[in-house]
Short mmCIF file of C-alpha atoms in Angstrom, two decimals:
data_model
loop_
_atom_site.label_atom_id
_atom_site.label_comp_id
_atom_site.label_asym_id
_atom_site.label_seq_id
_atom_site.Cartn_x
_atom_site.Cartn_y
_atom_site.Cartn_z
CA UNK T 183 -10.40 -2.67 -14.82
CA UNK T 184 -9.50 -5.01 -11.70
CA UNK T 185 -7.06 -8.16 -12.44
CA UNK T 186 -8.65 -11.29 -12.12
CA UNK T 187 -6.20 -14.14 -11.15
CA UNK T 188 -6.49 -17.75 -11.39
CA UNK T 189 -4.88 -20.38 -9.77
CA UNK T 190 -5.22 -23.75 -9.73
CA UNK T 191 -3.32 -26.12 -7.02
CA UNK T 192 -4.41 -29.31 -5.59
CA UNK T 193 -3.06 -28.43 -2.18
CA UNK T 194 -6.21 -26.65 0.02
CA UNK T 195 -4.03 -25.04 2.24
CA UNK T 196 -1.74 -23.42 -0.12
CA UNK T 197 -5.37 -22.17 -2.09
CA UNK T 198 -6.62 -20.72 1.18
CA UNK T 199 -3.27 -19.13 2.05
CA UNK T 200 -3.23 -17.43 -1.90
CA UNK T 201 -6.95 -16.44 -1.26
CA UNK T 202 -6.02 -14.63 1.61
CA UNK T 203 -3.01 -12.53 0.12
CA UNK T 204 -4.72 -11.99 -2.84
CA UNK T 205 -7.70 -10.54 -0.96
CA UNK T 206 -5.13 -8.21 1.11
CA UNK T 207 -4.02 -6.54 -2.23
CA UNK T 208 -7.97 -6.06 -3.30
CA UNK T 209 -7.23 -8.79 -6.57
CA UNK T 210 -10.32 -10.56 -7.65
CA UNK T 211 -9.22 -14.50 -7.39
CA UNK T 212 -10.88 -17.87 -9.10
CA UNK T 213 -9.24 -20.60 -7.41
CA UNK T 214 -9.86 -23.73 -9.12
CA UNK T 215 -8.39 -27.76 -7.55
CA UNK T 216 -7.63 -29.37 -10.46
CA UNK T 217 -6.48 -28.98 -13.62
CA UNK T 218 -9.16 -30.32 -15.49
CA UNK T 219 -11.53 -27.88 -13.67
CA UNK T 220 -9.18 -25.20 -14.51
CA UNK T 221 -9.22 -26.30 -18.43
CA UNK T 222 -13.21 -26.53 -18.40
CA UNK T 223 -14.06 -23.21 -17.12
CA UNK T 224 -11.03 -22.08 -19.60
CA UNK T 225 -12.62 -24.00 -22.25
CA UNK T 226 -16.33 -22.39 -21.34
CA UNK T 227 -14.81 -19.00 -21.52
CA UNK T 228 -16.42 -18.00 -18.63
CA UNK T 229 -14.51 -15.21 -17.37
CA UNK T 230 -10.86 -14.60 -19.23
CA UNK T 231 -8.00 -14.10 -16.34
CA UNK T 232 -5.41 -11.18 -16.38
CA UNK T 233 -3.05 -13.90 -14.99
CA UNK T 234 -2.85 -17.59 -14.54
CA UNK T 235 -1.07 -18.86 -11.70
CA UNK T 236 -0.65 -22.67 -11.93
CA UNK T 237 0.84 -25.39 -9.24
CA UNK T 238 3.21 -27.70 -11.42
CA UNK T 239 2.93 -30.54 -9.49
CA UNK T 240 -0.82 -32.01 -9.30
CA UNK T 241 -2.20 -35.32 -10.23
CA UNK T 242 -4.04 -36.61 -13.52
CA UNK T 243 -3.27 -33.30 -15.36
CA UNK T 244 0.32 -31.47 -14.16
CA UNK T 245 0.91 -28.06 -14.40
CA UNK T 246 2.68 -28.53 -17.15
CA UNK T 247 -0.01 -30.18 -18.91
CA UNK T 248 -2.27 -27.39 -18.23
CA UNK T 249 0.17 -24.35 -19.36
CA UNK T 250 0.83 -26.37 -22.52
CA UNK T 251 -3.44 -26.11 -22.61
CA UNK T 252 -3.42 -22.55 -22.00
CA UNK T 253 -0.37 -21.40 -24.49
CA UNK T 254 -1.73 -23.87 -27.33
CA UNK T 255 -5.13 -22.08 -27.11
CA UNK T 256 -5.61 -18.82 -29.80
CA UNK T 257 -7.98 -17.20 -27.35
CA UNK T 258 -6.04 -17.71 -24.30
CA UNK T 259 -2.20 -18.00 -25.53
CA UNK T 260 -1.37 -14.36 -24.54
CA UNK T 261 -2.54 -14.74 -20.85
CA UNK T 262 0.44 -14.77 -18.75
CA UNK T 263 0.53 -18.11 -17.24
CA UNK T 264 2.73 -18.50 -14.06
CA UNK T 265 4.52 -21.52 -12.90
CA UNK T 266 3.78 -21.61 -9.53
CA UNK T 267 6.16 -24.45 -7.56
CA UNK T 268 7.97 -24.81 -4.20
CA UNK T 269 10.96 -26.27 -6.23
CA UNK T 270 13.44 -23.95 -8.38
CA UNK T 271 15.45 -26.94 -9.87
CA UNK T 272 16.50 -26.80 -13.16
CA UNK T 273 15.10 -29.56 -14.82
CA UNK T 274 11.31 -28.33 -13.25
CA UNK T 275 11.92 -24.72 -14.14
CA UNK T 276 13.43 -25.80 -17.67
CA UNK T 277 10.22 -28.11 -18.41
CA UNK T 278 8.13 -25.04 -17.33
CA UNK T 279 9.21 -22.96 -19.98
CA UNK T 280 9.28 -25.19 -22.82
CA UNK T 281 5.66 -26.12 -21.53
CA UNK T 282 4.85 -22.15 -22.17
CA UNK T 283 4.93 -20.47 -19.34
CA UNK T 284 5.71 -17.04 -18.72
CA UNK T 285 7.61 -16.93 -15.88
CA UNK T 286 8.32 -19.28 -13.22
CA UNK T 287 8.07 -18.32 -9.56
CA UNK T 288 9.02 -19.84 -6.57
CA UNK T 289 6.25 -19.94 -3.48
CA UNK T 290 7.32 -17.61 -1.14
CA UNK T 291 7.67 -19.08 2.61
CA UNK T 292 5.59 -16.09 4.05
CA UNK T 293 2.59 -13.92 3.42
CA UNK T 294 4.45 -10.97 2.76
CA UNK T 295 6.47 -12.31 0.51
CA UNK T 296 3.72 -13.60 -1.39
CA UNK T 297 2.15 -10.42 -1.41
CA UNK T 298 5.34 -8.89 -2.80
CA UNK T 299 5.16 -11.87 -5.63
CA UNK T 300 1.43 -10.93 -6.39
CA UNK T 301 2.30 -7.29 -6.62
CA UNK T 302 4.71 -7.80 -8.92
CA UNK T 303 2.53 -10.17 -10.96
CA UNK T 304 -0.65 -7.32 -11.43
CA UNK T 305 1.97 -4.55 -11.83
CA UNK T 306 4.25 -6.09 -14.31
CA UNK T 307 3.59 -5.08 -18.06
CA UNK T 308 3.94 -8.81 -19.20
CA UNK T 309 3.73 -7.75 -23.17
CA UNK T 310 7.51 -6.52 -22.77
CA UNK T 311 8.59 -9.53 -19.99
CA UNK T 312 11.91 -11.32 -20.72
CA UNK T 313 13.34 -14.63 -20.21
CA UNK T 314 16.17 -12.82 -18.37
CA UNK T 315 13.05 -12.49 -15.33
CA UNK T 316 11.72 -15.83 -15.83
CA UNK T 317 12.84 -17.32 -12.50
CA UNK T 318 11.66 -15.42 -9.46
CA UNK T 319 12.49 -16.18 -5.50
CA UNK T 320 12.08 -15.02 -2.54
#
């Protein structure tokens, strides 16, 4: 069964540049430009993801906002849901994971680093994932 991933950001370039990646690696991608259009196509139950990458910093609904969403949710609570930020600071990463997420990654500065982050994401058997891995960077 392929991995579908979503991943919501308000940036363009930064969805065009995870389109690309993604579609290097063969993943099936939804990429969605807001949170609230993330939520409502969650909310639909459309298509369930294997993964949920979210941008933490968007406006109207954060990233935060929408993991808390996601993790509240009975039907979607065991999704892994990525934090998905160009800052690691504490405070950010530490708000992250009270919000719910399952790991919080840093967005790598190049293409194959990214790739190297997806990888990891579709490989990783998230069932037995530990805090000690929450924070990943390049």
């Amino acid at each position: 069964m392929a991995k579908v991933l979503f991943y919501v950001d308000d940036d363009s370039d930064d969805l065009t540049i995870f389109l690309y990646a993604a579609k290097s690696l063969d993943i099936e991608i939804r990429l969605f430009s807001s949170g609230e259009h993330l939520i409502r196509h969650l909310e639909e139950f459309a298509q369930v993801p294997s993964v949920i990458f979210v941008d933490l910093n968007m406006p109207k609904i954060s990233g935060y906002d929408v993991i808390e969403v996601v993790t509240q949710n009975k039907m979607l609570k065991n999704i892994p849901t990525i934090a998905f930020s160009t800052s690691a600071d504490k405070v950010s990463v530490s708000k992250a994971k009270s919000a719910g997420a399952t790991c919080y990654i840093v967005k790598p500065h190049t293409i194959t680093n990214l790739k190297k982050s997806l990888q990891y994401v579709i490989s990783n058997d998230w069932a037995s994932h530990t805090d000690r891995d929450f924070l990943i960077s390049d």
